[in-house]
Amino acid sequence: MTAVGEEMHALVERLYPLCRSITGDGVRATLDIVGEYVPLQVHEVPTGTQVLDWTVPQEWNIRDAYIADTAGNRVVDFAASSLHVLGYSVPVSATMPLAELRKHLHTLPDHPTWVPYRTSYYQPTWGFCLAQETLDALPDGEYQVRIDSTLADGHLTYAEHVIPGQVPDEVIVSCHVCHPSLANDNLAGIAVATYLARALAEQTPYYTYRFIYAPGTIGAITWLARNKERIERVKHGLVLACAGDSGRLTYKQSRRGDAEIDRVMRHVLAASERPHHVTEFTPYGYDERQFCSPGFDLGVGSLSRTPYAGYPEYHTSADNPDFVSPQAMADTLALCREAFAVLDRNRRYLNLSPYGEPQLGRRGLYDSLGGRSDAQQAQMAMLWVLSLSEGEHSLLDVAERSGLPFDTVAVAADALHGAGLIKA
Protein backbone atom coordinates (compact mmCIF):
# COMPACT_ATOMS: atom_id res chain seq x y z
CA MET A 1 0.00 0.00 0.00
CA THR A 2 3.04 2.27 0.26
CA ALA A 3 3.04 3.05 -3.46
CA VAL A 4 -0.68 3.81 -3.39
CA GLY A 5 -0.17 6.03 -0.37
CA GLU A 6 2.53 7.96 -2.20
CA GLU A 7 0.25 8.37 -5.22
CA MET A 8 -2.56 9.70 -3.03
CA HIS A 9 -0.16 12.11 -1.34
CA ALA A 10 1.00 13.34 -4.75
CA LEU A 11 -2.65 14.01 -5.65
CA VAL A 12 -3.07 16.01 -2.43
CA GLU A 13 0.00 18.08 -3.28
CA ARG A 14 -1.31 18.71 -6.78
CA LEU A 15 -4.71 19.89 -5.55
CA TYR A 16 -3.39 21.89 -2.61
CA PRO A 17 -2.67 25.24 -4.35
CA LEU A 18 -6.14 25.56 -5.89
CA CYS A 19 -8.58 28.05 -4.39
CA ARG A 20 -11.80 26.14 -3.82
CA SER A 21 -15.11 27.32 -2.43
CA ILE A 22 -18.73 26.16 -2.56
CA THR A 23 -18.89 27.37 -6.19
CA GLY A 24 -16.51 28.60 -8.85
CA ASP A 25 -13.65 27.72 -11.11
CA GLY A 26 -11.58 26.28 -8.28
CA VAL A 27 -14.11 23.48 -7.88
CA ARG A 28 -14.09 22.89 -11.64
CA ALA A 29 -10.29 22.79 -11.74
CA THR A 30 -10.30 20.29 -8.86
CA LEU A 31 -12.79 18.04 -10.63
CA ASP A 32 -10.80 18.30 -13.86
CA ILE A 33 -7.80 16.85 -12.05
CA VAL A 34 -9.81 14.14 -10.27
CA GLY A 35 -11.29 13.31 -13.68
CA GLU A 36 -7.83 12.26 -14.84
CA TYR A 37 -7.97 9.46 -12.25
CA VAL A 38 -11.62 8.37 -12.57
CA PRO A 39 -14.20 9.41 -15.18
CA LEU A 40 -16.63 11.96 -13.78
CA GLN A 41 -20.07 13.16 -14.76
CA VAL A 42 -20.02 16.86 -13.89
CA HIS A 43 -23.26 18.67 -13.05
CA GLU A 44 -23.83 22.44 -13.18
CA VAL A 45 -26.82 23.74 -11.19
CA PRO A 46 -27.82 27.38 -11.93
CA THR A 47 -27.83 30.14 -9.34
CA GLY A 48 -31.31 30.60 -7.89
CA THR A 49 -32.29 26.93 -8.17
CA GLN A 50 -34.41 25.89 -5.20
CA VAL A 51 -32.86 22.85 -3.51
CA LEU A 52 -34.96 21.68 -0.56
CA ASP A 53 -35.04 24.63 1.87
CA TRP A 54 -31.97 26.26 0.29
CA THR A 55 -31.24 28.21 -2.87
CA VAL A 56 -28.14 27.77 -5.01
CA PRO A 57 -26.10 30.94 -4.36
CA GLN A 58 -24.26 33.19 -6.73
CA GLU A 59 -20.99 31.86 -8.05
CA TRP A 60 -17.79 33.24 -6.54
CA ASN A 61 -14.50 33.56 -8.39
CA ILE A 62 -11.31 35.35 -7.45
CA ARG A 63 -8.29 36.33 -9.51
CA ASP A 64 -6.10 38.31 -7.13
CA ALA A 65 -6.08 39.91 -3.70
CA TYR A 66 -3.55 41.69 -1.53
CA ILE A 67 -2.83 44.24 1.15
CA ALA A 68 0.02 46.55 0.17
CA ASP A 69 1.90 49.19 2.10
CA THR A 70 2.58 52.71 0.80
CA ALA A 71 5.70 51.47 -1.01
CA GLY A 72 3.62 48.93 -2.92
CA ASN A 73 4.96 45.90 -1.03
CA ARG A 74 2.36 43.18 -0.64
CA VAL A 75 2.28 42.38 3.05
CA VAL A 76 -0.58 39.88 2.54
CA ASP A 77 -0.82 38.17 -0.83
CA PHE A 78 -3.49 35.79 -2.13
CA ALA A 79 -0.92 34.47 -4.61
CA ALA A 80 1.05 33.02 -1.70
CA SER A 81 -1.94 31.12 -0.24
CA SER A 82 -5.63 30.94 -1.04
CA LEU A 83 -6.29 31.00 2.72
CA HIS A 84 -5.32 34.68 2.86
CA VAL A 85 -8.75 35.81 1.60
CA LEU A 86 -12.00 35.37 3.49
CA GLY A 87 -13.95 32.91 1.36
CA TYR A 88 -16.68 34.56 -0.74
CA SER A 89 -15.27 38.05 -0.15
CA VAL A 90 -17.00 40.71 -2.22
CA PRO A 91 -14.71 42.82 -4.43
CA VAL A 92 -12.99 45.78 -2.84
CA SER A 93 -10.46 48.39 -3.95
CA ALA A 94 -9.66 51.01 -1.34
CA THR A 95 -7.01 52.72 0.71
CA MET A 96 -7.52 52.84 4.47
CA PRO A 97 -5.62 53.20 7.73
CA LEU A 98 -4.57 50.11 9.64
CA ALA A 99 -7.07 50.90 12.41
CA GLU A 100 -9.96 50.56 9.95
CA LEU A 101 -8.39 47.61 8.13
CA ARG A 102 -8.11 45.63 11.39
CA LYS A 103 -11.91 45.19 11.40
CA HIS A 104 -11.51 42.97 8.34
CA LEU A 105 -8.50 40.92 9.49
CA HIS A 106 -8.59 37.42 10.99
CA THR A 107 -5.73 35.83 12.90
CA LEU A 108 -4.99 33.07 15.41
CA PRO A 109 -3.30 34.69 18.43
CA ASP A 110 -2.69 31.30 20.05
CA HIS A 111 -0.79 30.15 16.95
CA PRO A 112 0.91 33.32 15.74
CA THR A 113 2.59 31.75 12.69
CA TRP A 114 -0.54 30.09 11.29
CA VAL A 115 -3.11 31.57 8.88
CA PRO A 116 -6.76 30.72 9.69
CA TYR A 117 -9.38 29.55 7.18
CA ARG A 118 -12.53 31.68 7.33
CA THR A 119 -15.56 32.09 5.07
CA SER A 120 -18.68 34.22 4.73
CA TYR A 121 -20.82 32.42 2.19
CA TYR A 122 -24.21 33.97 2.82
CA GLN A 123 -23.43 37.39 4.35
CA PRO A 124 -21.76 39.72 1.83
CA THR A 125 -18.56 41.11 3.32
CA TRP A 126 -14.82 40.99 2.74
CA GLY A 127 -11.74 40.18 4.72
CA PHE A 128 -8.22 38.82 4.90
CA CYS A 129 -6.67 36.04 6.97
CA LEU A 130 -3.06 36.32 8.07
CA ALA A 131 -0.58 35.20 10.68
CA GLN A 132 -0.72 37.09 13.97
CA GLU A 133 3.01 37.74 13.70
CA THR A 134 2.45 39.42 10.34
CA LEU A 135 -0.24 41.65 11.78
CA ASP A 136 1.92 42.50 14.79
CA ALA A 137 4.69 43.65 12.44
CA LEU A 138 2.50 46.08 10.48
CA PRO A 139 3.17 49.72 11.32
CA ASP A 140 0.36 52.21 11.54
CA GLY A 141 -0.35 53.97 8.28
CA GLU A 142 -2.29 53.71 5.09
CA TYR A 143 -2.70 50.45 3.21
CA GLN A 144 -3.97 49.64 -0.24
CA VAL A 145 -6.60 46.90 -0.14
CA ARG A 146 -7.55 45.00 -3.27
CA ILE A 147 -9.79 41.94 -3.77
CA ASP A 148 -10.36 41.17 -7.43
CA SER A 149 -13.36 38.86 -7.11
CA THR A 150 -16.79 38.43 -8.64
CA LEU A 151 -20.10 37.36 -7.17
CA ALA A 152 -22.47 36.77 -10.06
CA ASP A 153 -25.14 34.42 -11.29
CA GLY A 154 -23.49 31.20 -12.37
CA HIS A 155 -23.60 27.62 -11.18
CA LEU A 156 -22.90 25.23 -8.35
CA THR A 157 -20.70 22.40 -9.60
CA TYR A 158 -20.56 18.81 -8.37
CA ALA A 159 -19.58 15.49 -9.92
CA GLU A 160 -20.35 11.78 -9.72
CA HIS A 161 -18.49 8.62 -10.57
CA VAL A 162 -20.60 5.46 -10.79
CA ILE A 163 -19.36 1.86 -10.72
CA PRO A 164 -22.15 -0.43 -11.95
CA GLY A 165 -22.91 -3.39 -9.74
CA GLN A 166 -24.80 -6.64 -10.09
CA VAL A 167 -27.86 -4.93 -8.58
CA PRO A 168 -29.14 -1.34 -8.85
CA ASP A 169 -29.09 -0.89 -5.07
CA GLU A 170 -26.49 1.76 -4.28
CA VAL A 171 -23.71 2.53 -1.87
CA ILE A 172 -22.83 6.24 -1.90
CA VAL A 173 -19.39 7.56 -0.98
CA SER A 174 -19.24 11.30 -0.45
CA CYS A 175 -16.43 13.81 0.01
CA HIS A 176 -16.48 17.61 -0.01
CA VAL A 177 -14.59 19.69 -2.57
CA CYS A 178 -15.18 23.19 -1.19
CA HIS A 179 -12.16 23.70 1.06
CA PRO A 180 -9.16 25.62 -0.31
CA SER A 181 -5.58 24.83 0.74
CA LEU A 182 -6.37 22.34 3.50
CA ALA A 183 -4.70 18.95 3.06
CA ASN A 184 -6.44 16.81 5.66
CA ASP A 185 -9.77 18.60 5.47
CA ASN A 186 -10.48 17.52 2.83
CA LEU A 187 -7.95 16.78 0.11
CA ALA A 188 -7.02 13.52 1.81
CA GLY A 189 -10.70 12.52 1.69
CA ILE A 190 -10.83 13.31 -2.02
CA ALA A 191 -7.69 11.24 -2.63
CA VAL A 192 -8.93 8.24 -0.62
CA ALA A 193 -12.33 8.34 -2.33
CA THR A 194 -10.70 8.48 -5.75
CA TYR A 195 -8.39 5.54 -5.12
CA LEU A 196 -11.21 3.58 -3.51
CA ALA A 197 -13.22 4.11 -6.70
CA ARG A 198 -10.29 2.88 -8.77
CA ALA A 199 -9.96 -0.25 -6.63
CA LEU A 200 -13.68 -1.07 -6.83
CA ALA A 201 -13.66 -0.58 -10.60
CA GLU A 202 -11.23 -3.50 -10.87
CA GLN A 203 -13.87 -5.80 -9.38
CA THR A 204 -17.44 -6.75 -10.21
CA PRO A 205 -19.15 -5.46 -7.08
CA TYR A 206 -22.55 -6.60 -5.94
CA TYR A 207 -23.80 -3.11 -5.19
CA THR A 208 -23.64 -0.11 -7.50
CA TYR A 209 -21.19 2.39 -6.03
CA ARG A 210 -21.82 6.10 -6.52
CA PHE A 211 -19.03 8.52 -5.59
CA ILE A 212 -20.16 12.10 -4.98
CA TYR A 213 -17.71 15.00 -5.13
CA ALA A 214 -19.63 18.06 -3.94
CA PRO A 215 -19.22 21.23 -1.89
CA GLY A 216 -20.10 20.76 1.76
CA THR A 217 -23.70 21.21 2.96
CA ILE A 218 -25.15 23.00 -0.08
CA GLY A 219 -23.66 20.37 -2.41
CA ALA A 220 -25.12 17.41 -0.55
CA ILE A 221 -28.45 19.21 -0.24
CA THR A 222 -28.40 19.92 -3.98
CA TRP A 223 -27.62 16.27 -4.75
CA LEU A 224 -30.47 15.08 -2.51
CA ALA A 225 -32.91 17.55 -4.07
CA ARG A 226 -31.98 16.42 -7.59
CA ASN A 227 -32.04 12.69 -6.84
CA LYS A 228 -35.22 12.15 -4.87
CA GLU A 229 -36.36 9.47 -7.32
CA ARG A 230 -33.31 7.30 -6.64
CA ILE A 231 -33.05 7.81 -2.88
CA GLU A 232 -34.81 4.51 -2.24
CA ARG A 233 -31.97 2.77 -4.06
CA VAL A 234 -29.40 4.06 -1.56
CA LYS A 235 -28.94 1.23 0.92
CA HIS A 236 -25.65 2.27 2.51
CA GLY A 237 -23.26 5.20 2.49
CA LEU A 238 -20.04 6.64 3.83
CA VAL A 239 -18.75 10.21 4.09
CA LEU A 240 -14.96 10.53 3.95
CA ALA A 241 -13.17 13.43 5.64
CA CYS A 242 -9.93 14.14 7.52
CA ALA A 243 -8.51 10.93 6.11
CA GLY A 244 -4.78 11.55 6.21
CA ASP A 245 -3.56 12.60 9.67
CA SER A 246 -1.72 10.40 12.16
CA GLY A 247 -4.64 9.96 14.55
CA ARG A 248 -6.60 6.78 15.13
CA LEU A 249 -9.49 5.94 12.84
CA THR A 250 -12.85 7.34 13.94
CA TYR A 251 -16.21 6.13 12.71
CA LYS A 252 -19.29 8.24 13.34
CA GLN A 253 -22.44 6.15 13.15
CA SER A 254 -25.51 7.00 11.11
CA ARG A 255 -28.54 8.63 12.71
CA ARG A 256 -30.11 5.18 12.95
CA GLY A 257 -27.14 3.79 14.84
CA ASP A 258 -27.99 0.26 13.74
CA ALA A 259 -27.73 0.65 9.97
CA GLU A 260 -25.85 -2.12 8.20
CA ILE A 261 -22.92 0.20 7.44
CA ASP A 262 -22.67 0.90 11.19
CA ARG A 263 -22.48 -2.80 12.02
CA VAL A 264 -20.00 -3.47 9.24
CA MET A 265 -17.70 -0.64 10.28
CA ARG A 266 -17.80 -1.64 13.94
CA HIS A 267 -17.04 -5.25 13.03
CA VAL A 268 -14.20 -4.50 10.63
CA LEU A 269 -12.55 -1.95 12.92
CA ALA A 270 -12.66 -4.38 15.84
CA ALA A 271 -11.46 -7.33 13.76
CA SER A 272 -8.59 -5.30 12.32
CA GLU A 273 -7.29 -4.50 15.82
CA ARG A 274 -6.45 -0.99 14.61
CA PRO A 275 -6.61 1.78 17.20
CA HIS A 276 -10.03 3.28 16.62
CA HIS A 277 -13.01 5.04 18.10
CA VAL A 278 -16.71 4.70 17.29
CA THR A 279 -18.93 7.67 18.09
CA GLU A 280 -22.66 8.20 18.18
CA PHE A 281 -24.40 10.34 15.58
CA THR A 282 -24.71 14.06 16.15
CA PRO A 283 -26.49 16.48 13.78
CA TYR A 284 -23.29 18.45 13.25
CA GLY A 285 -20.21 17.58 11.26
CA TYR A 286 -19.93 16.74 7.58
CA ASP A 287 -22.55 15.74 5.03
CA GLU A 288 -23.68 12.64 6.89
CA ARG A 289 -26.07 15.04 8.64
CA GLN A 290 -27.73 15.85 5.31
CA PHE A 291 -28.03 12.22 4.20
CA CYS A 292 -29.28 11.24 7.67
CA SER A 293 -31.81 14.08 8.00
CA PRO A 294 -35.19 12.69 9.14
CA GLY A 295 -36.91 12.91 5.77
CA PHE A 296 -34.22 10.81 4.09
CA ASP A 297 -32.86 8.86 7.09
CA LEU A 298 -30.26 7.07 4.98
CA GLY A 299 -27.84 4.59 6.51
CA VAL A 300 -24.80 6.83 6.02
CA GLY A 301 -21.91 7.05 8.46
CA SER A 302 -18.72 9.08 8.42
CA LEU A 303 -15.12 7.88 8.50
CA SER A 304 -12.19 10.06 9.47
CA ARG A 305 -9.02 9.80 11.44
CA THR A 306 -8.93 12.65 13.96
CA PRO A 307 -12.44 14.16 13.74
CA TYR A 308 -13.09 17.72 12.60
CA ALA A 309 -11.87 20.39 15.04
CA GLY A 310 -10.08 17.65 16.97
CA TYR A 311 -6.56 18.76 16.06
CA PRO A 312 -5.01 22.23 16.41
CA GLU A 313 -4.13 22.43 12.72
CA TYR A 314 -7.80 22.14 11.69
CA HIS A 315 -8.87 25.00 9.39
CA THR A 316 -5.43 26.60 9.40
CA SER A 317 -2.40 26.86 7.13
CA ALA A 318 -0.75 24.17 9.28
CA ASP A 319 -3.10 21.67 7.62
CA ASN A 320 -0.70 21.40 4.70
CA PRO A 321 0.66 18.42 2.72
CA ASP A 322 3.29 17.80 5.40
CA PHE A 323 0.51 17.27 7.95
CA VAL A 324 -0.89 14.25 6.07
CA SER A 325 1.08 11.10 5.35
CA PRO A 326 1.02 8.44 2.64
CA GLN A 327 0.89 5.77 5.37
CA ALA A 328 -2.20 7.24 7.05
CA MET A 329 -4.06 7.65 3.76
CA ALA A 330 -3.11 4.11 2.72
CA ASP A 331 -4.43 2.81 6.05
CA THR A 332 -7.72 4.69 5.63
CA LEU A 333 -8.05 3.30 2.11
CA ALA A 334 -7.31 -0.23 3.31
CA LEU A 335 -9.98 0.03 6.01
CA CYS A 336 -12.52 1.22 3.44
CA ARG A 337 -11.70 -1.68 1.14
CA GLU A 338 -12.02 -4.16 4.00
CA ALA A 339 -15.36 -2.70 5.07
CA PHE A 340 -16.82 -2.66 1.58
CA ALA A 341 -15.65 -6.22 1.00
CA VAL A 342 -17.81 -7.23 3.96
CA LEU A 343 -20.71 -5.00 2.95
CA ASP A 344 -20.66 -6.32 -0.60
CA ARG A 345 -20.74 -9.98 0.51
CA ASN A 346 -23.14 -9.67 3.42
CA ARG A 347 -26.22 -11.64 2.33
CA ARG A 348 -29.10 -13.46 3.92
CA TYR A 349 -29.49 -17.05 2.78
CA LEU A 350 -32.21 -19.69 2.95
CA ASN A 351 -31.27 -23.26 3.86
CA LEU A 352 -32.69 -25.55 1.16
CA SER A 353 -32.16 -28.65 3.31
CA PRO A 354 -33.36 -27.44 6.71
CA TYR A 355 -34.58 -30.74 8.15
CA GLY A 356 -31.60 -32.16 9.89
CA GLU A 357 -27.99 -31.58 8.93
CA PRO A 358 -27.35 -32.23 5.23
CA GLN A 359 -24.65 -34.74 4.35
CA LEU A 360 -21.72 -32.55 3.41
CA GLY A 361 -19.31 -35.39 2.66
CA ARG A 362 -21.17 -36.82 -0.31
CA ARG A 363 -21.28 -33.35 -1.83
CA GLY A 364 -17.51 -33.07 -1.65
CA LEU A 365 -17.61 -30.23 0.83
CA TYR A 366 -15.43 -32.01 3.39
CA ASP A 367 -13.02 -33.11 0.66
CA SER A 368 -12.59 -29.51 -0.37
CA LEU A 369 -11.15 -28.80 3.07
CA GLY A 370 -8.46 -31.47 2.91
CA GLY A 371 -5.02 -30.24 3.85
CA ARG A 372 -6.22 -26.84 5.01
CA SER A 373 -4.77 -25.66 8.30
CA ASP A 374 -8.13 -24.08 9.10
CA ALA A 375 -10.20 -27.07 8.03
CA GLN A 376 -11.99 -27.35 11.36
CA GLN A 377 -12.80 -23.63 11.35
CA ALA A 378 -14.06 -23.83 7.77
CA GLN A 379 -16.24 -26.82 8.65
CA MET A 380 -17.71 -24.97 11.62
CA ALA A 381 -18.41 -22.01 9.36
CA MET A 382 -20.45 -24.23 7.03
CA LEU A 383 -22.45 -25.60 9.94
CA TRP A 384 -23.08 -22.12 11.33
CA VAL A 385 -24.21 -20.81 7.93
CA LEU A 386 -26.61 -23.75 7.54
CA SER A 387 -27.92 -23.24 11.06
CA LEU A 388 -28.63 -19.52 10.62
CA SER A 389 -29.81 -19.52 7.01
CA GLU A 390 -33.53 -19.10 7.51
CA GLY A 391 -33.71 -15.79 5.67
CA GLU A 392 -33.40 -13.68 8.82
CA HIS A 393 -29.69 -13.74 9.64
CA SER A 394 -26.98 -12.17 7.50
CA LEU A 395 -23.47 -13.53 7.13
CA LEU A 396 -22.32 -10.75 9.45
CA ASP A 397 -24.79 -12.09 12.03
CA VAL A 398 -23.24 -15.53 11.55
CA ALA A 399 -19.71 -14.21 11.96
CA GLU A 400 -20.55 -12.27 15.10
CA ARG A 401 -22.52 -15.08 16.72
CA SER A 402 -20.00 -17.78 15.86
CA GLY A 403 -16.91 -15.70 16.55
CA LEU A 404 -15.49 -16.77 13.18
CA PRO A 405 -13.81 -14.38 10.73
CA PHE A 406 -16.27 -12.91 8.25
CA ASP A 407 -14.17 -14.02 5.29
CA THR A 408 -14.26 -17.63 6.51
CA VAL A 409 -18.04 -17.44 6.83
CA ALA A 410 -18.42 -15.89 3.37
CA VAL A 411 -16.24 -18.58 1.77
CA ALA A 412 -18.31 -21.26 3.48
CA ALA A 413 -21.52 -19.66 2.17
CA ASP A 414 -20.06 -19.62 -1.35
CA ALA A 415 -19.30 -23.35 -1.08
CA LEU A 416 -22.76 -24.19 0.25
CA HIS A 417 -24.39 -22.05 -2.42
CA GLY A 418 -22.35 -23.79 -5.10
CA ALA A 419 -23.48 -27.16 -3.77
CA GLY A 420 -27.14 -26.09 -3.95
CA LEU A 421 -27.70 -26.21 -0.21
CA ILE A 422 -28.57 -22.53 0.29
CA LYS A 423 -29.95 -19.74 -1.85
CA ALA A 424 -29.82 -15.99 -1.47
Coordinates of C-alpha atoms in Angstrom, one line a residue, residues 44 53 102 263 294 341 349:
E44 CA -23.8 22.4 -13.2
D53 CA -35.0 24.6 1.9
R102 CA -8.1 45.6 11.4
R263 CA -22.5 -2.8 12.0
P294 CA -35.2 12.7 9.1
A341 CA -15.7 -6.2 1.0
Y349 CA -29.5 -17.1 2.8

